[in-house]
């Protein structure tokens, strides 16, 4: 079982930056892929970024070049660095881990970008 706790959300002006953290309750070195998703009001949850245990990453087109995902296996933590934030990035951001055929989710952290 994996418990995920996100932090780092908040209110920021357009063009600003935030760094989200996702702390896991167990070692993440055995979790192949960890992802950040987001869900805006009235919209479906969408994947934002993913990172493998080997450090390979990929991103949604909408955040490519602005967001960076990283993982610190020693701290059992995954990060999402968000730069050049736009109002359309406003959403609840969720951390996800797929481990032993089960999808685990954090409780989410709100990111609000004002124009």
PDB file of N, CA and C in Angstrom:
ATOM      1  N   UNK A   1       0.844  -1.190   0.000  1.00  0.00           N
ATOM      2  CA  UNK A   1       0.000   0.000   0.000  1.00  0.00           C
ATOM      3  C   UNK A   1       0.881   1.243   0.000  1.00  0.00           C
ATOM      4  N   UNK A   2       0.362   2.299  -0.636  1.00  0.00           N
ATOM      5  CA  UNK A   2       1.117   3.550  -0.746  1.00  0.00           C
ATOM      6  C   UNK A   2       0.201   4.698  -0.373  1.00  0.00           C
ATOM      7  N   UNK A   3       0.630   5.516   0.553  1.00  0.00           N
ATOM      8  CA  UNK A   3      -0.078   6.756   0.866  1.00  0.00           C
ATOM      9  C   UNK A   3       0.725   7.919   0.303  1.00  0.00           C
ATOM     10  N   UNK A   4       0.006   8.847  -0.321  1.00  0.00           N
ATOM     11  CA  UNK A   4       0.643   9.978  -0.976  1.00  0.00           C
ATOM     12  C   UNK A   4       0.093  11.263  -0.380  1.00  0.00           C
ATOM     13  N   UNK A   5       0.967  12.181  -0.068  1.00  0.00           N
ATOM     14  CA  UNK A   5       0.555  13.461   0.501  1.00  0.00           C
ATOM     15  C   UNK A   5       1.179  14.584  -0.312  1.00  0.00           C
ATOM     16  N   UNK A   6       0.315  15.382  -0.955  1.00  0.00           N
ATOM     17  CA  UNK A   6       0.794  16.504  -1.738  1.00  0.00           C
ATOM     18  C   UNK A   6       0.869  17.770  -0.876  1.00  0.00           C
ATOM     19  N   UNK A   7       1.746  18.655  -1.269  1.00  0.00           N
ATOM     20  CA  UNK A   7       1.857  19.959  -0.635  1.00  0.00           C
ATOM     21  C   UNK A   7       2.451  20.948  -1.617  1.00  0.00           C
ATOM     22  N   UNK A   8       2.366  22.225  -1.271  1.00  0.00           N
ATOM     23  CA  UNK A   8       3.000  23.243  -2.087  1.00  0.00           C
ATOM     24  C   UNK A   8       2.070  24.072  -2.947  1.00  0.00           C
ATOM     25  N   UNK A   9       0.796  23.725  -2.936  1.00  0.00           N
ATOM     26  CA  UNK A   9      -0.135  24.516  -3.726  1.00  0.00           C
ATOM     27  C   UNK A   9      -0.369  25.885  -3.117  1.00  0.00           C
ATOM     28  N   UNK A  10      -1.091  26.720  -3.845  1.00  0.00           N
ATOM     29  CA  UNK A  10      -1.399  28.046  -3.337  1.00  0.00           C
ATOM     30  C   UNK A  10      -1.882  28.967  -4.421  1.00  0.00           C
ATOM     31  N   UNK A  11      -1.906  30.244  -4.089  1.00  0.00           N
ATOM     32  CA  UNK A  11      -2.338  31.282  -5.021  1.00  0.00           C
ATOM     33  C   UNK A  11      -1.118  32.017  -5.542  1.00  0.00           C
ATOM     34  N   UNK A  12      -1.043  32.151  -6.838  1.00  0.00           N
ATOM     35  CA  UNK A  12       0.104  32.823  -7.444  1.00  0.00           C
ATOM     36  C   UNK A  12      -0.390  33.641  -8.631  1.00  0.00           C
ATOM     37  N   UNK A  13       0.313  34.708  -8.934  1.00  0.00           N
ATOM     38  CA  UNK A  13      -0.033  35.514 -10.101  1.00  0.00           C
ATOM     39  C   UNK A  13       0.487  34.858 -11.375  1.00  0.00           C
ATOM     40  N   UNK A  14      -0.156  35.171 -12.465  1.00  0.00           N
ATOM     41  CA  UNK A  14       0.298  34.664 -13.757  1.00  0.00           C
ATOM     42  C   UNK A  14       1.762  35.033 -13.972  1.00  0.00           C
ATOM     43  N   UNK A  15       2.508  34.068 -14.482  1.00  0.00           N
ATOM     44  CA  UNK A  15       3.935  34.253 -14.676  1.00  0.00           C
ATOM     45  C   UNK A  15       4.781  33.773 -13.510  1.00  0.00           C
ATOM     46  N   UNK A  16       4.137  33.489 -12.399  1.00  0.00           N
ATOM     47  CA  UNK A  16       4.851  33.045 -11.215  1.00  0.00           C
ATOM     48  C   UNK A  16       5.174  31.564 -11.225  1.00  0.00           C
ATOM     49  N   UNK A  17       5.741  31.111 -10.114  1.00  0.00           N
ATOM     50  CA  UNK A  17       6.178  29.718 -10.001  1.00  0.00           C
ATOM     51  C   UNK A  17       5.704  29.106  -8.690  1.00  0.00           C
ATOM     52  N   UNK A  18       5.534  27.807  -8.726  1.00  0.00           N
ATOM     53  CA  UNK A  18       5.261  27.015  -7.527  1.00  0.00           C
ATOM     54  C   UNK A  18       5.977  25.686  -7.666  1.00  0.00           C
ATOM     55  N   UNK A  19       6.298  25.090  -6.528  1.00  0.00           N
ATOM     56  CA  UNK A  19       6.819  23.734  -6.557  1.00  0.00           C
ATOM     57  C   UNK A  19       5.939  22.857  -5.682  1.00  0.00           C
ATOM     58  N   UNK A  20       5.388  21.845  -6.290  1.00  0.00           N
ATOM     59  CA  UNK A  20       4.572  20.877  -5.570  1.00  0.00           C
ATOM     60  C   UNK A  20       5.431  19.704  -5.132  1.00  0.00           C
ATOM     61  N   UNK A  21       5.091  19.149  -3.986  1.00  0.00           N
ATOM     62  CA  UNK A  21       5.771  17.970  -3.480  1.00  0.00           C
ATOM     63  C   UNK A  21       4.763  16.864  -3.245  1.00  0.00           C
ATOM     64  N   UNK A  22       5.199  15.647  -3.424  1.00  0.00           N
ATOM     65  CA  UNK A  22       4.378  14.472  -3.166  1.00  0.00           C
ATOM     66  C   UNK A  22       5.218  13.503  -2.348  1.00  0.00           C
ATOM     67  N   UNK A  23       4.876  13.382  -1.073  1.00  0.00           N
ATOM     68  CA  UNK A  23       5.610  12.496  -0.186  1.00  0.00           C
ATOM     69  C   UNK A  23       4.905  11.155  -0.106  1.00  0.00           C
ATOM     70  N   UNK A  24       5.659  10.094  -0.320  1.00  0.00           N
ATOM     71  CA  UNK A  24       5.098   8.744  -0.284  1.00  0.00           C
ATOM     72  C   UNK A  24       5.412   8.060   1.038  1.00  0.00           C
ATOM     73  N   UNK A  25       4.534   7.146   1.418  1.00  0.00           N
ATOM     74  CA  UNK A  25       4.676   6.462   2.712  1.00  0.00           C
ATOM     75  C   UNK A  25       5.634   5.280   2.640  1.00  0.00           C
ATOM     76  N   UNK A  26       6.103   4.957   1.457  1.00  0.00           N
ATOM     77  CA  UNK A  26       7.038   3.856   1.298  1.00  0.00           C
ATOM     78  C   UNK A  26       8.083   4.232   0.264  1.00  0.00           C
ATOM     79  N   UNK A  27       9.053   3.423   0.128  1.00  0.00           N
ATOM     80  CA  UNK A  27      10.102   3.694  -0.846  1.00  0.00           C
ATOM     81  C   UNK A  27       9.511   3.775  -2.251  1.00  0.00           C
ATOM     82  N   UNK A  28       9.876   4.801  -2.964  1.00  0.00           N
ATOM     83  CA  UNK A  28       9.362   4.954  -4.328  1.00  0.00           C
ATOM     84  C   UNK A  28      10.308   4.364  -5.359  1.00  0.00           C
ATOM     85  N   UNK A  29      11.441   3.860  -4.918  1.00  0.00           N
ATOM     86  CA  UNK A  29      12.397   3.316  -5.872  1.00  0.00           C
ATOM     87  C   UNK A  29      11.836   2.095  -6.593  1.00  0.00           C
ATOM     88  N   UNK A  30      10.862   1.431  -5.958  1.00  0.00           N
ATOM     89  CA  UNK A  30      10.252   0.252  -6.579  1.00  0.00           C
ATOM     90  C   UNK A  30       8.998   0.595  -7.367  1.00  0.00           C
ATOM     91  N   UNK A  31       8.641   1.848  -7.392  1.00  0.00           N
ATOM     92  CA  UNK A  31       7.466   2.294  -8.140  1.00  0.00           C
ATOM     93  C   UNK A  31       7.957   2.801  -9.483  1.00  0.00           C
ATOM     94  N   UNK A  32       7.577   2.107 -10.530  1.00  0.00           N
ATOM     95  CA  UNK A  32       8.148   2.412 -11.831  1.00  0.00           C
ATOM     96  C   UNK A  32       7.800   3.814 -12.301  1.00  0.00           C
ATOM     97  N   UNK A  33       6.531   4.154 -12.226  1.00  0.00           N
ATOM     98  CA  UNK A  33       6.117   5.451 -12.760  1.00  0.00           C
ATOM     99  C   UNK A  33       5.283   6.204 -11.739  1.00  0.00           C
ATOM    100  N   UNK A  34       5.620   7.465 -11.570  1.00  0.00           N
ATOM    101  CA  UNK A  34       4.793   8.334 -10.747  1.00  0.00           C
ATOM    102  C   UNK A  34       4.376   9.518 -11.603  1.00  0.00           C
ATOM    103  N   UNK A  35       3.176   9.959 -11.364  1.00  0.00           N
ATOM    104  CA  UNK A  35       2.591  10.984 -12.212  1.00  0.00           C
ATOM    105  C   UNK A  35       1.940  12.102 -11.407  1.00  0.00           C
ATOM    106  N   UNK A  36       1.863  13.241 -12.040  1.00  0.00           N
ATOM    107  CA  UNK A  36       1.039  14.343 -11.550  1.00  0.00           C
ATOM    108  C   UNK A  36      -0.134  14.500 -12.509  1.00  0.00           C
ATOM    109  N   UNK A  37      -1.314  14.611 -11.939  1.00  0.00           N
ATOM    110  CA  UNK A  37      -2.532  14.892 -12.678  1.00  0.00           C
ATOM    111  C   UNK A  37      -3.097  16.227 -12.162  1.00  0.00           C
ATOM    112  N   UNK A  38      -4.024  16.765 -12.915  1.00  0.00           N
ATOM    113  CA  UNK A  38      -4.762  17.924 -12.442  1.00  0.00           C
ATOM    114  C   UNK A  38      -6.199  17.848 -12.910  1.00  0.00           C
ATOM    115  N   UNK A  39      -7.050  18.499 -12.137  1.00  0.00           N
ATOM    116  CA  UNK A  39      -8.453  18.542 -12.501  1.00  0.00           C
ATOM    117  C   UNK A  39      -8.995  19.942 -12.217  1.00  0.00           C
ATOM    118  N   UNK A  40      -9.414  20.597 -13.280  1.00  0.00           N
ATOM    119  CA  UNK A  40     -10.013  21.916 -13.181  1.00  0.00           C
ATOM    120  C   UNK A  40     -11.523  21.759 -13.018  1.00  0.00           C
ATOM    121  N   UNK A  41     -12.185  22.752 -12.465  1.00  0.00           N
ATOM    122  CA  UNK A  41     -13.638  22.660 -12.271  1.00  0.00           C
ATOM    123  C   UNK A  41     -14.357  22.376 -13.586  1.00  0.00           C
ATOM    124  N   UNK A  42     -15.215  21.368 -13.551  1.00  0.00           N
ATOM    125  CA  UNK A  42     -15.994  21.018 -14.726  1.00  0.00           C
ATOM    126  C   UNK A  42     -15.243  20.268 -15.806  1.00  0.00           C
ATOM    127  N   UNK A  43     -14.009  19.893 -15.531  1.00  0.00           N
ATOM    128  CA  UNK A  43     -13.207  19.200 -16.530  1.00  0.00           C
ATOM    129  C   UNK A  43     -12.756  17.839 -16.010  1.00  0.00           C
ATOM    130  N   UNK A  44     -12.356  16.995 -16.939  1.00  0.00           N
ATOM    131  CA  UNK A  44     -11.844  15.686 -16.575  1.00  0.00           C
ATOM    132  C   UNK A  44     -10.435  15.809 -16.001  1.00  0.00           C
ATOM    133  N   UNK A  45     -10.087  14.840 -15.182  1.00  0.00           N
ATOM    134  CA  UNK A  45      -8.721  14.798 -14.669  1.00  0.00           C
ATOM    135  C   UNK A  45      -7.783  14.458 -15.825  1.00  0.00           C
ATOM    136  N   UNK A  46      -6.677  15.166 -15.900  1.00  0.00           N
ATOM    137  CA  UNK A  46      -5.722  14.942 -16.983  1.00  0.00           C
ATOM    138  C   UNK A  46      -4.311  14.787 -16.427  1.00  0.00           C
ATOM    139  N   UNK A  47      -3.530  13.977 -17.125  1.00  0.00           N
ATOM    140  CA  UNK A  47      -2.152  13.796 -16.702  1.00  0.00           C
ATOM    141  C   UNK A  47      -1.337  15.007 -17.127  1.00  0.00           C
ATOM    142  N   UNK A  48      -0.483  15.446 -16.244  1.00  0.00           N
ATOM    143  CA  UNK A  48       0.359  16.616 -16.494  1.00  0.00           C
ATOM    144  C   UNK A  48       1.795  16.198 -16.800  1.00  0.00           C
ATOM    145  N   UNK A  49       2.317  15.287 -15.970  1.00  0.00           N
ATOM    146  CA  UNK A  49       3.704  14.873 -16.125  1.00  0.00           C
ATOM    147  C   UNK A  49       3.886  13.499 -15.498  1.00  0.00           C
ATOM    148  N   UNK A  50       4.879  12.783 -15.984  1.00  0.00           N
ATOM    149  CA  UNK A  50       5.178  11.456 -15.460  1.00  0.00           C
ATOM    150  C   UNK A  50       6.683  11.274 -15.419  1.00  0.00           C
ATOM    151  N   UNK A  51       7.121  10.443 -14.470  1.00  0.00           N
ATOM    152  CA  UNK A  51       8.549  10.145 -14.371  1.00  0.00           C
ATOM    153  C   UNK A  51       8.715   8.689 -13.992  1.00  0.00           C
ATOM    154  N   UNK A  52       9.653   8.024 -14.653  1.00  0.00           N
ATOM    155  CA  UNK A  52       9.905   6.615 -14.377  1.00  0.00           C
ATOM    156  C   UNK A  52      10.961   6.476 -13.295  1.00  0.00           C
ATOM    157  N   UNK A  53      11.151   5.241 -12.848  1.00  0.00           N
ATOM    158  CA  UNK A  53      12.163   4.986 -11.822  1.00  0.00           C
ATOM    159  C   UNK A  53      13.558   5.296 -12.345  1.00  0.00           C
ATOM    160  N   UNK A  54      13.710   5.244 -13.661  1.00  0.00           N
ATOM    161  CA  UNK A  54      15.006   5.555 -14.258  1.00  0.00           C
ATOM    162  C   UNK A  54      15.230   7.031 -14.504  1.00  0.00           C
ATOM    163  N   UNK A  55      14.194   7.822 -14.233  1.00  0.00           N
ATOM    164  CA  UNK A  55      14.337   9.265 -14.390  1.00  0.00           C
ATOM    165  C   UNK A  55      13.821   9.825 -15.695  1.00  0.00           C
ATOM    166  N   UNK A  56      13.319   8.978 -16.572  1.00  0.00           N
ATOM    167  CA  UNK A  56      12.740   9.478 -17.822  1.00  0.00           C
ATOM    168  C   UNK A  56      11.419  10.172 -17.528  1.00  0.00           C
ATOM    169  N   UNK A  57      11.179  11.262 -18.233  1.00  0.00           N
ATOM    170  CA  UNK A  57       9.972  12.033 -17.964  1.00  0.00           C
ATOM    171  C   UNK A  57       9.259  12.399 -19.255  1.00  0.00           C
ATOM    172  N   UNK A  58       7.973  12.638 -19.128  1.00  0.00           N
ATOM    173  CA  UNK A  58       7.224  13.191 -20.253  1.00  0.00           C
ATOM    174  C   UNK A  58       6.117  14.081 -19.722  1.00  0.00           C
ATOM    175  N   UNK A  59       5.609  14.916 -20.618  1.00  0.00           N
ATOM    176  CA  UNK A  59       4.728  16.003 -20.208  1.00  0.00           C
ATOM    177  C   UNK A  59       3.568  16.167 -21.170  1.00  0.00           C
ATOM    178  N   UNK A  60       2.486  16.703 -20.637  1.00  0.00           N
ATOM    179  CA  UNK A  60       1.395  17.121 -21.497  1.00  0.00           C
ATOM    180  C   UNK A  60       1.864  18.299 -22.341  1.00  0.00           C
ATOM    181  N   UNK A  61       1.348  18.392 -23.543  1.00  0.00           N
ATOM    182  CA  UNK A  61       1.759  19.479 -24.431  1.00  0.00           C
ATOM    183  C   UNK A  61       1.521  20.847 -23.799  1.00  0.00           C
ATOM    184  N   UNK A  62       0.474  20.958 -23.015  1.00  0.00           N
ATOM    185  CA  UNK A  62       0.096  22.249 -22.454  1.00  0.00           C
ATOM    186  C   UNK A  62       1.091  22.779 -21.422  1.00  0.00           C
ATOM    187  N   UNK A  63       1.932  21.892 -20.886  1.00  0.00           N
ATOM    188  CA  UNK A  63       2.893  22.335 -19.859  1.00  0.00           C
ATOM    189  C   UNK A  63       4.335  22.150 -20.296  1.00  0.00           C
ATOM    190  N   UNK A  64       4.541  21.597 -21.458  1.00  0.00           N
ATOM    191  CA  UNK A  64       5.891  21.322 -21.942  1.00  0.00           C
ATOM    192  C   UNK A  64       6.709  22.600 -22.011  1.00  0.00           C
ATOM    193  N   UNK A  65       7.887  22.551 -21.413  1.00  0.00           N
ATOM    194  CA  UNK A  65       8.759  23.716 -21.383  1.00  0.00           C
ATOM    195  C   UNK A  65       8.542  24.626 -20.198  1.00  0.00           C
ATOM    196  N   UNK A  66       7.442  24.409 -19.474  1.00  0.00           N
ATOM    197  CA  UNK A  66       7.158  25.249 -18.303  1.00  0.00           C
ATOM    198  C   UNK A  66       7.236  24.464 -16.999  1.00  0.00           C
ATOM    199  N   UNK A  67       6.870  23.198 -17.033  1.00  0.00           N
ATOM    200  CA  UNK A  67       6.855  22.350 -15.844  1.00  0.00           C
ATOM    201  C   UNK A  67       7.998  21.347 -15.896  1.00  0.00           C
ATOM    202  N   UNK A  68       8.484  20.972 -14.707  1.00  0.00           N
ATOM    203  CA  UNK A  68       9.516  19.948 -14.625  1.00  0.00           C
ATOM    204  C   UNK A  68       9.206  18.982 -13.486  1.00  0.00           C
ATOM    205  N   UNK A  69       9.242  17.701 -13.787  1.00  0.00           N
ATOM    206  CA  UNK A  69       9.001  16.681 -12.771  1.00  0.00           C
ATOM    207  C   UNK A  69      10.318  16.041 -12.379  1.00  0.00           C
ATOM    208  N   UNK A  70      10.457  15.752 -11.102  1.00  0.00           N
ATOM    209  CA  UNK A  70      11.677  15.108 -10.620  1.00  0.00           C
ATOM    210  C   UNK A  70      11.325  14.214  -9.438  1.00  0.00           C
ATOM    211  N   UNK A  71      12.240  13.335  -9.102  1.00  0.00           N
ATOM    212  CA  UNK A  71      12.011  12.443  -7.969  1.00  0.00           C
ATOM    213  C   UNK A  71      13.276  12.315  -7.150  1.00  0.00           C
ATOM    214  N   UNK A  72      13.104  12.237  -5.839  1.00  0.00           N
ATOM    215  CA  UNK A  72      14.202  12.019  -4.921  1.00  0.00           C
ATOM    216  C   UNK A  72      13.897  10.721  -4.190  1.00  0.00           C
ATOM    217  N   UNK A  73      14.492   9.642  -4.660  1.00  0.00           N
ATOM    218  CA  UNK A  73      14.195   8.333  -4.074  1.00  0.00           C
ATOM    219  C   UNK A  73      14.614   8.265  -2.604  1.00  0.00           C
ATOM    220  N   UNK A  74      15.656   8.976  -2.234  1.00  0.00           N
ATOM    221  CA  UNK A  74      16.108   8.948  -0.834  1.00  0.00           C
ATOM    222  C   UNK A  74      15.080   9.570   0.106  1.00  0.00           C
ATOM    223  N   UNK A  75      14.310  10.530  -0.426  1.00  0.00           N
ATOM    224  CA  UNK A  75      13.288  11.188   0.384  1.00  0.00           C
ATOM    225  C   UNK A  75      11.887  10.665   0.088  1.00  0.00           C
ATOM    226  N   UNK A  76      11.810   9.705  -0.811  1.00  0.00           N
ATOM    227  CA  UNK A  76      10.499   9.159  -1.201  1.00  0.00           C
ATOM    228  C   UNK A  76       9.539  10.264  -1.629  1.00  0.00           C
ATOM    229  N   UNK A  77      10.059  11.179  -2.412  1.00  0.00           N
ATOM    230  CA  UNK A  77       9.293  12.369  -2.785  1.00  0.00           C
ATOM    231  C   UNK A  77       9.426  12.647  -4.277  1.00  0.00           C
ATOM    232  N   UNK A  78       8.312  13.044  -4.860  1.00  0.00           N
ATOM    233  CA  UNK A  78       8.279  13.488  -6.248  1.00  0.00           C
ATOM    234  C   UNK A  78       7.886  14.961  -6.254  1.00  0.00           C
ATOM    235  N   UNK A  79       8.493  15.704  -7.153  1.00  0.00           N
ATOM    236  CA  UNK A  79       8.256  17.142  -7.218  1.00  0.00           C
ATOM    237  C   UNK A  79       7.698  17.528  -8.585  1.00  0.00           C
ATOM    238  N   UNK A  80       6.979  18.632  -8.573  1.00  0.00           N
ATOM    239  CA  UNK A  80       6.550  19.237  -9.830  1.00  0.00           C
ATOM    240  C   UNK A  80       6.870  20.723  -9.737  1.00  0.00           C
ATOM    241  N   UNK A  81       7.889  21.130 -10.475  1.00  0.00           N
ATOM    242  CA  UNK A  81       8.251  22.540 -10.546  1.00  0.00           C
ATOM    243  C   UNK A  81       7.423  23.182 -11.656  1.00  0.00           C
ATOM    244  N   UNK A  82       6.669  24.206 -11.301  1.00  0.00           N
ATOM    245  CA  UNK A  82       5.785  24.856 -12.270  1.00  0.00           C
ATOM    246  C   UNK A  82       6.217  26.303 -12.441  1.00  0.00           C
ATOM    247  N   UNK A  83       6.632  26.641 -13.634  1.00  0.00           N
ATOM    248  CA  UNK A  83       7.077  27.993 -13.954  1.00  0.00           C
ATOM    249  C   UNK A  83       6.154  28.610 -15.001  1.00  0.00           C
ATOM    250  N   UNK A  84       6.243  29.923 -15.124  1.00  0.00           N
ATOM    251  CA  UNK A  84       5.439  30.655 -16.112  1.00  0.00           C
ATOM    252  C   UNK A  84       3.982  30.238 -16.037  1.00  0.00           C
ATOM    253  N   UNK A  85       3.452  30.231 -14.846  1.00  0.00           N
ATOM    254  CA  UNK A  85       2.093  29.755 -14.640  1.00  0.00           C
ATOM    255  C   UNK A  85       1.073  30.654 -15.325  1.00  0.00           C
ATOM    256  N   UNK A  86       0.015  30.016 -15.808  1.00  0.00           N
ATOM    257  CA  UNK A  86      -1.062  30.706 -16.516  1.00  0.00           C
ATOM    258  C   UNK A  86      -2.387  30.472 -15.766  1.00  0.00           C
ATOM    259  N   UNK A  87      -3.346  31.344 -15.962  1.00  0.00           N
ATOM    260  CA  UNK A  87      -4.644  31.125 -15.317  1.00  0.00           C
ATOM    261  C   UNK A  87      -5.247  29.763 -15.647  1.00  0.00           C
ATOM    262  N   UNK A  88      -4.997  29.266 -16.840  1.00  0.00           N
ATOM    263  CA  UNK A  88      -5.546  27.966 -17.216  1.00  0.00           C
ATOM    264  C   UNK A  88      -4.861  26.792 -16.518  1.00  0.00           C
ATOM    265  N   UNK A  89      -3.809  27.065 -15.758  1.00  0.00           N
ATOM    266  CA  UNK A  89      -3.189  26.011 -14.944  1.00  0.00           C
ATOM    267  C   UNK A  89      -3.925  25.831 -13.619  1.00  0.00           C
ATOM    268  N   UNK A  90      -4.889  26.702 -13.352  1.00  0.00           N
ATOM    269  CA  UNK A  90      -5.660  26.588 -12.119  1.00  0.00           C
ATOM    270  C   UNK A  90      -6.386  25.261 -12.059  1.00  0.00           C
ATOM    271  N   UNK A  91      -6.165  24.508 -10.980  1.00  0.00           N
ATOM    272  CA  UNK A  91      -6.742  23.172 -10.834  1.00  0.00           C
ATOM    273  C   UNK A  91      -6.326  22.596  -9.487  1.00  0.00           C
ATOM    274  N   UNK A  92      -6.932  21.475  -9.162  1.00  0.00           N
ATOM    275  CA  UNK A  92      -6.423  20.663  -8.056  1.00  0.00           C
ATOM    276  C   UNK A  92      -5.418  19.691  -8.668  1.00  0.00           C
ATOM    277  N   UNK A  93      -4.251  19.633  -8.090  1.00  0.00           N
ATOM    278  CA  UNK A  93      -3.182  18.786  -8.594  1.00  0.00           C
ATOM    279  C   UNK A  93      -3.055  17.552  -7.700  1.00  0.00           C
ATOM    280  N   UNK A  94      -3.004  16.391  -8.354  1.00  0.00           N
ATOM    281  CA  UNK A  94      -2.956  15.119  -7.649  1.00  0.00           C
ATOM    282  C   UNK A  94      -1.693  14.348  -8.019  1.00  0.00           C
ATOM    283  N   UNK A  95      -1.135  13.725  -7.025  1.00  0.00           N
ATOM    284  CA  UNK A  95      -0.021  12.799  -7.232  1.00  0.00           C
ATOM    285  C   UNK A  95      -0.582  11.393  -7.409  1.00  0.00           C
ATOM    286  N   UNK A  96       0.042  10.628  -8.270  1.00  0.00           N
ATOM    287  CA  UNK A  96      -0.420   9.268  -8.558  1.00  0.00           C
ATOM    288  C   UNK A  96       0.748   8.302  -8.612  1.00  0.00           C
ATOM    289  N   UNK A  97       0.501   7.129  -8.048  1.00  0.00           N
ATOM    290  CA  UNK A  97       1.490   6.049  -8.145  1.00  0.00           C
ATOM    291  C   UNK A  97       0.762   4.763  -8.532  1.00  0.00           C
ATOM    292  N   UNK A  98       1.287   4.089  -9.514  1.00  0.00           N
ATOM    293  CA  UNK A  98       0.721   2.794  -9.909  1.00  0.00           C
ATOM    294  C   UNK A  98       1.664   1.725  -9.418  1.00  0.00           C
ATOM    295  N   UNK A  99       1.193   0.946  -8.443  1.00  0.00           N
ATOM    296  CA  UNK A  99       2.075   0.002  -7.747  1.00  0.00           C
ATOM    297  C   UNK A  99       1.341  -1.296  -7.531  1.00  0.00           C
ATOM    298  N   UNK A 100       1.905  -2.368  -7.997  1.00  0.00           N
ATOM    299  CA  UNK A 100       1.323  -3.703  -7.838  1.00  0.00           C
ATOM    300  C   UNK A 100      -0.142  -3.730  -8.267  1.00  0.00           C
ATOM    301  N   UNK A 101      -0.367  -3.189  -9.456  1.00  0.00           N
ATOM    302  CA  UNK A 101      -1.667  -3.229 -10.134  1.00  0.00           C
ATOM    303  C   UNK A 101      -2.726  -2.335  -9.492  1.00  0.00           C
ATOM    304  N   UNK A 102      -2.329  -1.464  -8.579  1.00  0.00           N
ATOM    305  CA  UNK A 102      -3.274  -0.581  -7.917  1.00  0.00           C
ATOM    306  C   UNK A 102      -2.854   0.870  -8.148  1.00  0.00           C
ATOM    307  N   UNK A 103      -3.853   1.703  -8.445  1.00  0.00           N
ATOM    308  CA  UNK A 103      -3.610   3.133  -8.583  1.00  0.00           C
ATOM    309  C   UNK A 103      -3.808   3.808  -7.227  1.00  0.00           C
ATOM    310  N   UNK A 104      -2.816   4.530  -6.795  1.00  0.00           N
ATOM    311  CA  UNK A 104      -2.896   5.264  -5.538  1.00  0.00           C
ATOM    312  C   UNK A 104      -2.907   6.761  -5.837  1.00  0.00           C
ATOM    313  N   UNK A 105      -3.714   7.480  -5.048  1.00  0.00           N
ATOM    314  CA  UNK A 105      -3.863   8.918  -5.244  1.00  0.00           C
ATOM    315  C   UNK A 105      -3.675   9.660  -3.938  1.00  0.00           C
ATOM    316  N   UNK A 106      -3.132  10.849  -4.050  1.00  0.00           N
ATOM    317  CA  UNK A 106      -3.113  11.733  -2.913  1.00  0.00           C
ATOM    318  C   UNK A 106      -4.421  12.482  -2.804  1.00  0.00           C
ATOM    319  N   UNK A 107      -4.515  13.349  -1.827  1.00  0.00           N
ATOM    320  CA  UNK A 107      -5.757  14.082  -1.583  1.00  0.00           C
ATOM    321  C   UNK A 107      -5.869  15.321  -2.471  1.00  0.00           C
ATOM    322  N   UNK A 108      -4.773  15.700  -3.081  1.00  0.00           N
ATOM    323  CA  UNK A 108      -4.770  16.855  -3.975  1.00  0.00           C
ATOM    324  C   UNK A 108      -4.368  18.137  -3.277  1.00  0.00           C
ATOM    325  N   UNK A 109      -3.832  19.045  -4.069  1.00  0.00           N
ATOM    326  CA  UNK A 109      -3.466  20.363  -3.575  1.00  0.00           C
ATOM    327  C   UNK A 109      -3.926  21.401  -4.600  1.00  0.00           C
ATOM    328  N   UNK A 110      -4.553  22.459  -4.116  1.00  0.00           N
ATOM    329  CA  UNK A 110      -5.132  23.461  -4.995  1.00  0.00           C
ATOM    330  C   UNK A 110      -4.068  24.433  -5.487  1.00  0.00           C
ATOM    331  N   UNK A 111      -4.078  24.663  -6.782  1.00  0.00           N
ATOM    332  CA  UNK A 111      -3.242  25.693  -7.400  1.00  0.00           C
ATOM    333  C   UNK A 111      -4.173  26.685  -8.084  1.00  0.00           C
ATOM    334  N   UNK A 112      -4.040  27.932  -7.716  1.00  0.00           N
ATOM    335  CA  UNK A 112      -4.853  28.987  -8.314  1.00  0.00           C
ATOM    336  C   UNK A 112      -3.943  30.054  -8.886  1.00  0.00           C
ATOM    337  N   UNK A 113      -4.102  30.330 -10.166  1.00  0.00           N
ATOM    338  CA  UNK A 113      -3.280  31.327 -10.845  1.00  0.00           C
ATOM    339  C   UNK A 113      -4.173  32.494 -11.234  1.00  0.00           C
ATOM    340  N   UNK A 114      -3.865  33.649 -10.709  1.00  0.00           N
ATOM    341  CA  UNK A 114      -4.671  34.829 -11.002  1.00  0.00           C
ATOM    342  C   UNK A 114      -4.074  35.594 -12.176  1.00  0.00           C
ATOM    343  N   UNK A 115      -4.955  36.229 -12.935  1.00  0.00           N
ATOM    344  CA  UNK A 115      -4.492  36.965 -14.118  1.00  0.00           C
ATOM    345  C   UNK A 115      -4.142  38.408 -13.770  1.00  0.00           C
TER     346      UNK A 115
END
